[in-house]
mmCIF file of C-alpha atoms in Angstrom:
data_model
loop_
_atom_site.group_PDB
_atom_site.id
_atom_site.type_symbol
_atom_site.label_atom_id
_atom_site.label_comp_id
_atom_site.label_asym_id
_atom_site.label_seq_id
_atom_site.Cartn_x
_atom_site.Cartn_y
_atom_site.Cartn_z
ATOM 1 C CA MET E 275 -119.623 -37.074 -1.860
ATOM 2 C CA LEU E 276 -120.728 -35.712 1.559
ATOM 3 C CA LYS E 277 -120.145 -32.038 2.276
ATOM 4 C CA TRP E 278 -118.576 -31.806 5.722
ATOM 5 C CA GLN E 279 -118.603 -28.830 8.063
ATOM 6 C CA LYS E 280 -116.963 -28.253 11.380
ATOM 7 C CA GLN E 281 -119.295 -27.206 14.164
ATOM 8 C CA GLY E 282 -117.378 -26.682 17.377
ATOM 9 C CA PRO E 283 -115.628 -29.941 18.138
ATOM 10 C CA ALA E 284 -117.850 -31.966 15.782
ATOM 11 C CA TYR E 285 -117.846 -32.606 12.070
ATOM 12 C CA THR E 286 -121.282 -32.769 10.442
ATOM 13 C CA ALA E 287 -122.655 -33.602 7.003
ATOM 14 C CA PRO E 288 -126.167 -33.792 5.617
ATOM 15 C CA VAL E 289 -127.264 -37.286 4.673
ATOM 16 C CA GLN E 290 -130.461 -38.873 3.425
ATOM 17 C CA LEU E 291 -131.860 -41.896 5.215
ATOM 18 C CA SER E 292 -133.204 -44.789 3.219
ATOM 19 C CA GLU E 293 -136.792 -43.797 3.961
ATOM 20 C CA GLY E 294 -136.169 -40.398 2.418
ATOM 21 C CA VAL E 295 -135.765 -38.466 5.682
ATOM 22 C CA SER E 296 -133.004 -35.813 5.847
ATOM 23 C CA ALA E 297 -130.592 -36.082 8.695
ATOM 24 C CA SER E 298 -127.125 -34.958 9.795
ATOM 25 C CA ALA E 299 -124.266 -37.321 10.403
ATOM 26 C CA VAL E 300 -122.266 -36.142 13.385
ATOM 27 C CA VAL E 301 -118.702 -37.235 14.113
ATOM 28 C CA LEU E 302 -117.606 -36.322 17.614
ATOM 29 C CA GLY E 303 -114.693 -38.613 18.559
ATOM 30 C CA PRO E 304 -112.726 -41.784 17.922
ATOM 31 C CA ALA E 305 -114.162 -45.150 16.980
ATOM 32 C CA SER E 306 -113.239 -46.478 20.468
ATOM 33 C CA ASN E 307 -116.113 -44.331 21.799
ATOM 34 C CA PRO E 308 -119.445 -45.892 20.849
ATOM 35 C CA LYS E 309 -121.155 -42.509 21.303
ATOM 36 C CA ALA E 310 -118.784 -40.631 19.005
ATOM 37 C CA LEU E 311 -121.055 -41.062 15.950
ATOM 38 C CA ALA E 312 -124.653 -39.966 15.780
ATOM 39 C CA LEU E 313 -127.425 -39.141 13.402
ATOM 40 C CA VAL E 314 -129.556 -36.131 14.099
ATOM 41 C CA VAL E 315 -133.025 -35.951 12.529
ATOM 42 C CA ALA E 316 -135.247 -32.874 12.571
ATOM 43 C CA GLY E 317 -138.745 -33.623 13.777
ATOM 44 C CA ALA E 318 -141.868 -31.703 14.754
ATOM 45 C CA ASP E 319 -140.636 -31.495 18.382
ATOM 46 C CA GLY E 320 -137.171 -30.298 17.449
ATOM 47 C CA GLN E 321 -134.055 -32.387 16.780
ATOM 48 C CA ALA E 322 -133.768 -36.034 17.796
ATOM 49 C CA SER E 323 -130.501 -37.964 17.959
ATOM 50 C CA ILE E 324 -130.467 -41.593 16.760
ATOM 51 C CA PRO E 325 -127.731 -43.931 18.040
ATOM 52 C CA PHE E 326 -125.522 -44.556 15.055
ATOM 53 C CA ALA E 327 -125.139 -48.266 15.545
ATOM 54 C CA GLU E 328 -128.905 -48.676 15.248
ATOM 55 C CA ALA E 329 -129.147 -46.707 12.071
ATOM 56 C CA THR E 330 -126.392 -48.074 9.840
ATOM 57 C CA ASP E 331 -128.895 -49.962 7.726
ATOM 58 C CA ARG E 332 -130.781 -46.710 7.068
ATOM 59 C CA LEU E 333 -127.716 -45.125 5.467
ATOM 60 C CA SER E 334 -126.273 -45.910 2.032
ATOM 61 C CA MET E 335 -123.002 -47.795 2.146
ATOM 62 C CA ALA E 336 -121.281 -44.960 0.300
ATOM 63 C CA ASP E 337 -122.330 -42.540 3.074
ATOM 64 C CA LEU E 338 -121.297 -45.054 5.776
ATOM 65 C CA ILE E 339 -117.863 -45.393 4.263
ATOM 66 C CA GLN E 340 -117.459 -41.603 4.216
ATOM 67 C CA ILE E 341 -118.655 -41.190 7.826
ATOM 68 C CA TYR E 342 -116.301 -43.881 9.157
ATOM 69 C CA CYS E 343 -113.421 -42.540 7.107
ATOM 70 C CA MET E 344 -114.073 -38.993 8.360
ATOM 71 C CA GLN E 345 -113.982 -40.320 11.899
ATOM 72 C CA GLU E 346 -110.606 -41.940 11.193
ATOM 73 C CA ARG E 347 -109.185 -38.789 9.569
ATOM 74 C CA CYS E 348 -110.257 -36.506 12.383
ATOM 75 C CA PHE E 349 -109.930 -38.730 15.469
ATOM 76 C CA GLY E 350 -108.110 -41.885 14.396
ATOM 77 C CA ASN E 351 -104.495 -42.870 15.166
ATOM 78 C CA HIS E 352 -103.357 -44.221 11.785
ATOM 79 C CA GLY E 353 -102.037 -40.886 10.544
ATOM 80 C CA PHE E 354 -104.612 -39.919 7.874
ATOM 81 C CA ARG E 355 -104.718 -36.228 7.121
ATOM 82 C CA PRO E 356 -107.649 -34.353 8.619
ATOM 83 C CA PRO E 357 -109.614 -32.362 6.084
ATOM 84 C CA GLU E 358 -108.434 -28.809 5.463
ATOM 85 C CA GLY E 359 -110.483 -25.681 5.091
ATOM 86 C CA LEU E 360 -113.591 -26.722 6.985
ATOM 87 C CA GLY E 361 -115.183 -23.711 8.651
ATOM 88 C CA ALA E 362 -115.465 -23.858 12.421
ATOM 89 C CA MET S 115 -115.279 -25.868 -27.365
ATOM 90 C CA SER S 116 -112.985 -28.888 -27.498
ATOM 91 C CA GLN S 117 -113.285 -31.551 -30.120
ATOM 92 C CA HIS S 118 -114.940 -34.850 -29.186
ATOM 93 C CA TYR S 119 -113.243 -38.117 -30.123
ATOM 94 C CA ASP S 120 -113.965 -41.825 -29.952
ATOM 95 C CA ILE S 121 -111.148 -43.815 -28.386
ATOM 96 C CA ASP S 122 -109.752 -45.093 -31.701
ATOM 97 C CA THR S 123 -109.631 -41.629 -33.326
ATOM 98 C CA LEU S 124 -108.110 -40.146 -30.160
ATOM 99 C CA LEU S 125 -105.306 -42.727 -30.278
ATOM 100 C CA ASP S 126 -104.813 -42.324 -34.038
ATOM 101 C CA GLU S 127 -104.716 -38.541 -34.066
ATOM 102 C CA VAL S 128 -103.771 -37.166 -30.594
ATOM 103 C CA VAL S 129 -102.473 -39.542 -27.940
ATOM 104 C CA THR S 130 -99.596 -41.929 -28.635
ATOM 105 C CA LEU S 131 -99.628 -44.881 -26.312
ATOM 106 C CA PRO S 132 -96.105 -45.523 -25.074
ATOM 107 C CA SER S 133 -94.600 -48.808 -26.252
ATOM 108 C CA MET S 134 -94.281 -51.624 -23.783
ATOM 109 C CA PRO S 135 -91.047 -50.925 -21.925
ATOM 110 C CA THR S 136 -88.311 -53.298 -23.043
ATOM 111 C CA SER S 137 -87.816 -54.778 -19.553
ATOM 112 C CA LEU S 138 -91.504 -55.535 -19.240
ATOM 113 C CA GLU S 139 -91.652 -56.928 -22.774
ATOM 114 C CA GLN S 140 -88.777 -59.259 -22.103
ATOM 115 C CA VAL S 141 -90.088 -60.382 -18.746
ATOM 116 C CA THR S 142 -93.495 -61.117 -20.374
ATOM 117 C CA ARG S 143 -91.831 -63.070 -23.159
ATOM 118 C CA LEU S 144 -89.612 -65.006 -20.811
ATOM 119 C CA MET S 145 -92.495 -65.867 -18.495
ATOM 120 C CA ASN S 146 -94.301 -67.422 -21.463
ATOM 121 C CA ASP S 147 -91.231 -69.334 -22.630
ATOM 122 C CA PRO S 148 -90.979 -72.756 -21.011
ATOM 123 C CA ASN S 149 -87.277 -72.911 -21.825
ATOM 124 C CA SER S 150 -86.395 -69.712 -19.970
ATOM 125 C CA SER S 151 -85.064 -69.637 -16.476
ATOM 126 C CA LEU S 152 -85.536 -67.268 -13.516
ATOM 127 C CA SER S 153 -82.010 -66.166 -14.115
ATOM 128 C CA ASP S 154 -83.004 -64.946 -17.624
ATOM 129 C CA VAL S 155 -85.862 -63.005 -16.071
ATOM 130 C CA ALA S 156 -83.435 -61.364 -13.585
ATOM 131 C CA LYS S 157 -81.048 -60.437 -16.420
ATOM 132 C CA ALA S 158 -83.871 -58.830 -18.367
ATOM 133 C CA ILE S 159 -84.847 -56.642 -15.366
ATOM 134 C CA SER S 160 -81.274 -55.755 -14.531
ATOM 135 C CA ALA S 161 -80.701 -54.432 -18.037
ATOM 136 C CA ASP S 162 -83.008 -51.524 -17.200
ATOM 137 C CA PRO S 163 -81.405 -49.581 -14.329
ATOM 138 C CA SER S 164 -84.466 -47.500 -13.548
ATOM 139 C CA ILE S 165 -86.830 -50.415 -13.385
ATOM 140 C CA SER S 166 -84.404 -52.683 -11.541
ATOM 141 C CA LEU S 167 -83.799 -49.966 -8.922
ATOM 142 C CA LYS S 168 -87.504 -49.413 -8.408
ATOM 143 C CA THR S 169 -88.126 -53.200 -8.289
ATOM 144 C CA LEU S 170 -85.523 -53.548 -5.544
ATOM 145 C CA ARG S 171 -86.951 -50.626 -3.627
ATOM 146 C CA LEU S 172 -90.375 -52.153 -3.827
ATOM 147 C CA VAL S 173 -89.054 -55.586 -2.703
ATOM 148 C CA ASN S 174 -87.312 -54.009 0.260
ATOM 149 C CA SER S 175 -90.297 -51.842 1.320
ATOM 150 C CA ALA S 176 -92.268 -52.666 4.418
ATOM 151 C CA TYR S 177 -95.079 -53.297 1.930
ATOM 152 C CA TYR S 178 -93.522 -56.613 0.920
ATOM 153 C CA GLY S 179 -92.326 -57.278 4.481
ATOM 154 C CA LEU S 180 -89.735 -59.892 3.536
ATOM 155 C CA GLY S 181 -87.743 -59.397 6.711
ATOM 156 C CA GLN S 182 -84.413 -59.526 4.923
ATOM 157 C CA GLU S 183 -82.616 -57.076 2.665
ATOM 158 C CA VAL S 184 -82.621 -58.013 -0.998
ATOM 159 C CA LYS S 185 -79.626 -56.476 -2.755
ATOM 160 C CA THR S 186 -79.862 -57.928 -6.233
ATOM 161 C CA VAL S 187 -82.582 -58.581 -8.763
ATOM 162 C CA ASP S 188 -81.396 -62.224 -8.987
ATOM 163 C CA HIS S 189 -82.076 -62.659 -5.302
ATOM 164 C CA ALA S 190 -85.514 -61.003 -5.622
ATOM 165 C CA VAL S 191 -86.499 -63.330 -8.481
ATOM 166 C CA VAL S 192 -85.370 -66.434 -6.639
ATOM 167 C CA LEU S 193 -87.064 -65.313 -3.455
ATOM 168 C CA LEU S 194 -90.389 -64.278 -4.973
ATOM 169 C CA GLY S 195 -90.763 -66.295 -8.180
ATOM 170 C CA GLY S 196 -91.488 -65.197 -11.645
ATOM 171 C CA LYS S 197 -95.177 -64.231 -11.351
ATOM 172 C CA VAL S 198 -94.661 -61.922 -8.383
ATOM 173 C CA VAL S 199 -91.661 -60.422 -10.099
ATOM 174 C CA LYS S 200 -93.677 -59.695 -13.219
ATOM 175 C CA ASN S 201 -96.168 -57.812 -11.045
ATOM 176 C CA LEU S 202 -93.243 -55.986 -9.502
ATOM 177 C CA VAL S 203 -91.923 -54.953 -12.900
ATOM 178 C CA VAL S 204 -95.353 -53.696 -13.980
ATOM 179 C CA SER S 205 -95.594 -51.763 -10.690
ATOM 180 C CA ALA S 206 -92.065 -50.340 -11.183
ATOM 181 C CA THR S 207 -93.037 -49.333 -14.735
ATOM 182 C CA VAL S 208 -96.110 -47.481 -13.454
ATOM 183 C CA PHE S 209 -93.983 -45.792 -10.747
ATOM 184 C CA ASP S 210 -91.632 -44.710 -13.589
ATOM 185 C CA ALA S 211 -94.566 -43.398 -15.688
ATOM 186 C CA ILE S 212 -96.073 -41.259 -12.875
ATOM 187 C CA GLU S 213 -92.747 -39.824 -11.748
ATOM 188 C CA GLY S 214 -93.020 -36.037 -11.772
ATOM 189 C CA SER S 215 -96.809 -35.980 -11.586
ATOM 190 C CA ALA S 216 -98.508 -33.918 -8.888
ATOM 191 C CA GLU S 217 -97.934 -35.241 -5.350
ATOM 192 C CA ARG S 218 -101.702 -35.529 -4.858
ATOM 193 C CA PHE S 219 -102.053 -37.717 -7.972
ATOM 194 C CA ILE S 220 -99.160 -40.049 -7.019
ATOM 195 C CA LEU S 221 -100.519 -40.464 -3.486
ATOM 196 C CA HIS S 222 -103.928 -41.299 -4.858
ATOM 197 C CA THR S 223 -102.511 -43.793 -7.340
ATOM 198 C CA VAL S 224 -100.405 -45.539 -4.679
ATOM 199 C CA GLY S 225 -103.290 -45.343 -2.241
ATOM 200 C CA CYS S 226 -105.542 -47.222 -4.675
ATOM 201 C CA GLY S 227 -102.873 -49.903 -5.070
ATOM 202 C CA VAL S 228 -102.542 -50.297 -1.310
ATOM 203 C CA ALA S 229 -106.361 -50.255 -0.895
ATOM 204 C CA MET S 230 -106.756 -53.020 -3.479
ATOM 205 C CA ARG S 231 -104.189 -55.077 -1.637
ATOM 206 C CA SER S 232 -105.991 -54.590 1.652
ATOM 207 C CA LEU S 233 -109.325 -55.529 0.002
ATOM 208 C CA TYR S 234 -107.795 -58.815 -1.229
ATOM 209 C CA LYS S 235 -108.946 -60.388 2.025
ATOM 210 C CA GLN S 236 -112.516 -60.152 0.744
ATOM 211 C CA PRO S 237 -113.590 -63.519 -0.621
ATOM 212 C CA ALA S 238 -115.124 -62.014 -3.754
ATOM 213 C CA LEU S 239 -111.800 -60.358 -4.626
ATOM 214 C CA SER S 240 -109.479 -63.177 -3.613
ATOM 215 C CA SER S 241 -111.404 -65.593 -5.789
ATOM 216 C CA ALA S 242 -111.053 -63.216 -8.766
ATOM 217 C CA LEU S 243 -107.356 -62.494 -8.477
ATOM 218 C CA GLU S 244 -104.265 -64.687 -8.308
ATOM 219 C CA SER S 245 -102.611 -62.702 -5.550
ATOM 220 C CA ALA S 246 -102.766 -59.512 -3.446
ATOM 221 C CA ASP S 247 -99.858 -58.206 -5.599
ATOM 222 C CA GLU S 248 -102.034 -58.424 -8.662
ATOM 223 C CA GLY S 249 -104.604 -56.283 -6.841
ATOM 224 C CA PHE S 250 -101.881 -53.768 -6.111
ATOM 225 C CA VAL S 251 -101.034 -53.540 -9.826
ATOM 226 C CA PHE S 252 -104.727 -53.028 -10.654
ATOM 227 C CA GLY S 253 -104.933 -50.148 -8.267
ATOM 228 C CA LEU S 254 -101.719 -48.548 -9.539
ATOM 229 C CA LEU S 255 -102.992 -48.714 -13.092
ATOM 230 C CA HIS S 256 -106.503 -47.398 -12.555
ATOM 231 C CA GLU S 257 -105.813 -43.757 -13.494
ATOM 232 C CA ILE S 258 -102.752 -44.239 -15.794
ATOM 233 C CA GLY S 259 -104.808 -42.852 -18.641
ATOM 234 C CA ARG S 260 -104.777 -39.447 -16.921
ATOM 235 C CA VAL S 261 -100.984 -39.317 -17.269
ATOM 236 C CA LEU S 262 -101.340 -39.595 -21.029
ATOM 237 C CA LEU S 263 -104.101 -37.034 -21.177
ATOM 238 C CA ALA S 264 -101.998 -34.596 -19.216
ATOM 239 C CA GLU S 265 -99.097 -35.126 -21.627
ATOM 240 C CA TYR S 266 -100.946 -34.922 -24.908
ATOM 241 C CA MET S 267 -103.995 -32.714 -24.149
ATOM 242 C CA PRO S 268 -102.896 -30.091 -21.580
ATOM 243 C CA LYS S 269 -105.378 -27.470 -22.797
ATOM 244 C CA GLU S 270 -108.303 -29.882 -22.625
ATOM 245 C CA CYS S 271 -107.067 -31.013 -19.217
ATOM 246 C CA ASP S 272 -107.427 -27.480 -17.947
ATOM 247 C CA GLU S 273 -111.077 -27.527 -19.009
ATOM 248 C CA ILE S 274 -111.491 -30.969 -17.428
ATOM 249 C CA GLU S 275 -109.933 -29.693 -14.161
ATOM 250 C CA ALA S 276 -112.370 -26.798 -14.103
ATOM 251 C CA LEU S 277 -115.308 -29.180 -14.275
ATOM 252 C CA ILE S 278 -113.816 -31.404 -11.566
ATOM 253 C CA ALA S 279 -113.356 -28.322 -9.349
ATOM 254 C CA GLY S 280 -117.100 -27.794 -9.731
ATOM 255 C CA GLY S 281 -117.853 -31.277 -8.490
ATOM 256 C CA THR S 282 -117.958 -33.378 -11.640
ATOM 257 C CA PRO S 283 -116.183 -36.751 -11.339
ATOM 258 C CA ALA S 284 -113.020 -36.879 -13.541
ATOM 259 C CA TYR S 285 -114.277 -39.556 -15.873
ATOM 260 C CA LEU S 286 -117.499 -37.628 -16.598
ATOM 261 C CA ALA S 287 -115.572 -34.366 -17.035
ATOM 262 C CA GLU S 288 -113.312 -36.090 -19.568
ATOM 263 C CA ARG S 289 -116.261 -37.499 -21.452
ATOM 264 C CA GLU S 290 -117.851 -34.050 -21.555
ATOM 265 C CA ILE S 291 -114.746 -32.288 -22.852
ATOM 266 C CA ILE S 292 -113.115 -34.867 -25.148
ATOM 267 C CA GLY S 293 -115.684 -37.681 -25.466
ATOM 268 C CA VAL S 294 -113.402 -40.320 -23.952
ATOM 269 C CA ASP S 295 -112.396 -41.042 -20.404
ATOM 270 C CA HIS S 296 -109.059 -42.087 -18.772
ATOM 271 C CA ALA S 297 -110.411 -45.560 -18.055
ATOM 272 C CA GLU S 298 -110.723 -46.267 -21.827
ATOM 273 C CA ILE S 299 -107.247 -44.894 -22.458
ATOM 274 C CA GLY S 300 -105.742 -46.896 -19.547
ATOM 275 C CA ALA S 301 -107.372 -50.047 -20.852
ATOM 276 C CA LYS S 302 -105.898 -49.453 -24.305
ATOM 277 C CA LEU S 303 -102.426 -48.926 -22.707
ATOM 278 C CA ALA S 304 -102.824 -52.178 -20.714
ATOM 279 C CA GLU S 305 -103.751 -53.859 -24.015
ATOM 280 C CA ARG S 306 -100.682 -52.456 -25.721
ATOM 281 C CA TRP S 307 -98.463 -53.631 -22.835
ATOM 282 C CA ARG S 308 -100.040 -57.070 -23.221
ATOM 283 C CA LEU S 309 -101.318 -57.183 -19.667
ATOM 284 C CA SER S 310 -104.002 -59.705 -18.818
ATOM 285 C CA GLU S 311 -107.505 -59.621 -20.262
ATOM 286 C CA THR S 312 -108.699 -59.257 -16.673
ATOM 287 C CA ILE S 313 -106.794 -55.995 -16.107
ATOM 288 C CA ILE S 314 -107.942 -54.587 -19.429
ATOM 289 C CA GLY S 315 -111.590 -55.496 -18.788
ATOM 290 C CA ALA S 316 -111.623 -54.186 -15.226
ATOM 291 C CA LEU S 317 -109.879 -50.910 -16.112
ATOM 292 C CA SER S 318 -112.276 -50.191 -18.938
ATOM 293 C CA GLY S 319 -115.388 -50.937 -16.791
ATOM 294 C CA GLN S 320 -114.306 -49.398 -13.494
ATOM 295 C CA TYR S 321 -116.714 -46.482 -13.666
ATOM 296 C CA ASN S 322 -119.670 -48.205 -15.318
ATOM 297 C CA ILE S 323 -120.096 -51.681 -13.920
ATOM 298 C CA ASP S 324 -123.015 -52.441 -16.219
ATOM 299 C CA ARG S 325 -120.894 -51.687 -19.267
ATOM 300 C CA CYS S 326 -118.152 -54.016 -18.022
ATOM 301 C CA PRO S 327 -117.978 -57.585 -19.428
ATOM 302 C CA GLU S 328 -119.618 -59.816 -16.820
ATOM 303 C CA GLN S 329 -116.446 -61.822 -16.051
ATOM 304 C CA HIS S 330 -114.622 -58.659 -15.014
ATOM 305 C CA ARG S 331 -117.367 -56.923 -13.034
ATOM 306 C CA VAL S 332 -116.196 -58.027 -9.604
ATOM 307 C CA LEU S 333 -112.696 -56.633 -10.210
ATOM 308 C CA ALA S 334 -114.083 -53.410 -11.678
ATOM 309 C CA ALA S 335 -116.350 -53.087 -8.635
ATOM 310 C CA PHE S 336 -113.380 -53.426 -6.251
ATOM 311 C CA LEU S 337 -111.457 -50.834 -8.254
ATOM 312 C CA GLN S 338 -114.367 -48.443 -7.893
ATOM 313 C CA LEU S 339 -114.435 -49.181 -4.164
ATOM 314 C CA ALA S 340 -110.673 -48.702 -3.746
ATOM 315 C CA ASN S 341 -110.907 -45.355 -5.570
ATOM 316 C CA PHE S 342 -113.839 -44.249 -3.398
ATOM 317 C CA LEU S 343 -112.071 -45.426 -0.195
ATOM 318 C CA CYS S 344 -109.004 -43.371 -1.033
ATOM 319 C CA GLU S 345 -110.957 -40.242 -1.812
ATOM 320 C CA ALA S 346 -112.993 -40.576 1.373
ATOM 321 C CA SER S 347 -109.754 -40.951 3.339
ATOM 322 C CA GLY S 348 -108.197 -37.794 1.957
ATOM 323 C CA TYR S 349 -106.130 -39.425 -0.775
ATOM 324 C CA SER S 350 -107.963 -37.721 -3.661
ATOM 325 C CA SER S 351 -106.161 -36.933 -6.896
ATOM 326 C CA GLU S 352 -108.010 -33.592 -6.957
ATOM 327 C CA GLU S 353 -108.571 -30.957 -4.313
ATOM 328 C CA LEU S 354 -112.285 -31.754 -4.376
ATOM 329 C CA ALA S 355 -113.136 -35.435 -3.934
ATOM 330 C CA THR S 356 -115.728 -36.461 -6.499
ATOM 331 C CA ALA S 357 -115.546 -40.294 -6.507
ATOM 332 C CA VAL S 358 -118.733 -42.222 -7.219
ATOM 333 C CA LEU S 359 -119.673 -45.608 -5.759
ATOM 334 C CA GLU S 360 -122.455 -47.392 -7.577
ATOM 335 C CA ASP S 361 -124.817 -49.592 -5.550
ATOM 336 C CA GLU S 362 -124.299 -52.293 -8.079
ATOM 337 C CA ALA S 363 -120.526 -52.200 -7.500
ATOM 338 C CA LEU S 364 -120.962 -52.452 -3.723
ATOM 339 C CA ALA S 365 -123.294 -55.395 -4.095
ATOM 340 C CA LEU S 366 -120.658 -57.258 -6.104
ATOM 341 C CA THR S 367 -118.043 -56.790 -3.396
ATOM 342 C CA GLY S 368 -120.180 -58.687 -0.883
ATOM 343 C CA ILE S 369 -119.348 -56.123 1.806
ATOM 344 C CA THR S 370 -122.206 -55.269 4.213
ATOM 345 C CA PRO S 371 -122.695 -52.581 6.873
ATOM 346 C CA ASP S 372 -121.726 -55.241 9.476
ATOM 347 C CA THR S 373 -118.448 -56.208 7.748
ATOM 348 C CA LEU S 374 -117.490 -52.720 6.625
ATOM 349 C CA PRO S 375 -115.653 -51.608 9.809
ATOM 350 C CA ALA S 376 -113.213 -54.519 9.546
ATOM 351 C CA VAL S 377 -112.668 -53.773 5.853
ATOM 352 C CA LEU S 378 -111.841 -50.188 6.654
ATOM 353 C CA GLN S 379 -109.638 -51.147 9.561
ATOM 354 C CA ALA S 380 -107.469 -53.272 7.205
ATOM 355 C CA PHE S 381 -107.059 -50.248 4.911
ATOM 356 C CA TYR S 382 -106.307 -47.933 7.854
ATOM 357 C CA GLU S 383 -103.580 -50.257 8.978
ATOM 358 C CA SER S 384 -101.870 -50.127 5.606
ATOM 359 C CA ARG S 385 -101.776 -46.333 5.464
ATOM 360 C CA ARG S 386 -98.034 -46.079 6.224
ATOM 361 C CA GLU S 387 -97.286 -48.141 3.099
ATOM 362 C CA ILE S 388 -98.769 -45.359 1.022
ATOM 363 C CA ASP S 389 -96.229 -42.861 2.288
ATOM 364 C CA GLU S 390 -93.356 -45.290 1.901
ATOM 365 C CA LEU S 391 -94.306 -46.298 -1.656
ATOM 366 C CA PHE S 392 -95.018 -42.678 -2.561
ATOM 367 C CA SER S 393 -91.270 -41.983 -2.236
ATOM 368 C CA LEU S 394 -90.611 -44.220 -5.223
ATOM 369 C CA SER S 395 -92.133 -41.705 -7.603
ATOM 370 C CA ALA S 396 -91.844 -38.423 -5.748
#
């Protein structure tokens, strides 16, 4: 399963895109905010952020489930427990 | 190093499968007897105070959402009918069996039941099950084999836990330490309790869809998904979540990236039921 870390206000985890490129999934806020999820890919010119909605078909479904669930745990309003012990 | 077993040797020499509880046995017999009445079913449940109490608590939980208080097993049976009540009795029996287990394990078990019920809206699952309640029972039973391992093989369970803590999924850790996993043991228990072929098949194949008989693969796939969903949501039976979701299992569920958010939303909305049902075994 994905290994999450806390970086400031965001939660990040390394993921692999379907074309084999390494990226970071970034969870920044609740599902009501369309910009609260992002994928960051390292390129020759530094890091590039890909809008999440345009990249869902480049992620495995197992990773997608974990990213959405992480968003709900950290920023959702259904009462799921946020993960414990993630370094800031 | 621990001894490796095959499932039959393990059950002959180490693990004793509990007999089918009398209340469940009688309900099963009465359900198959065309001359029996719902009143007979209610009497059989009422004869077991622990099961009848848990059955009533389940019926009156928000999970069932009946909107009226049910005070007697007779009333529950009339209101819900025999088939639903049989699922209730199986559920109550599982709650009885996991009583006293670790909080994390109970929450995970209940979470999988609730997840299966929420997934029932998926066409592939609703066409494979008779009711959402049946899905709930499947979810509750999916790790029942671990309860027996903990009881009969505590030393081996310590070794298994150590592997899980290192990131190995429970079923693989069990196979590595004792040669058999909890899915096989759970399926044998379901067989002993004369539960449906469907439950037995799906339990045994839940971690290896390709090893599962074809007619049970869809259910096994949904069990794998419910387990994964619970772990991803923080309802893991271990401190470190290690669930696996096979591509083949996901394909069988028919869920796509476009439909996934709605599937998850249905599960999120049922989260409170996990806490409420947890209290039945805590």
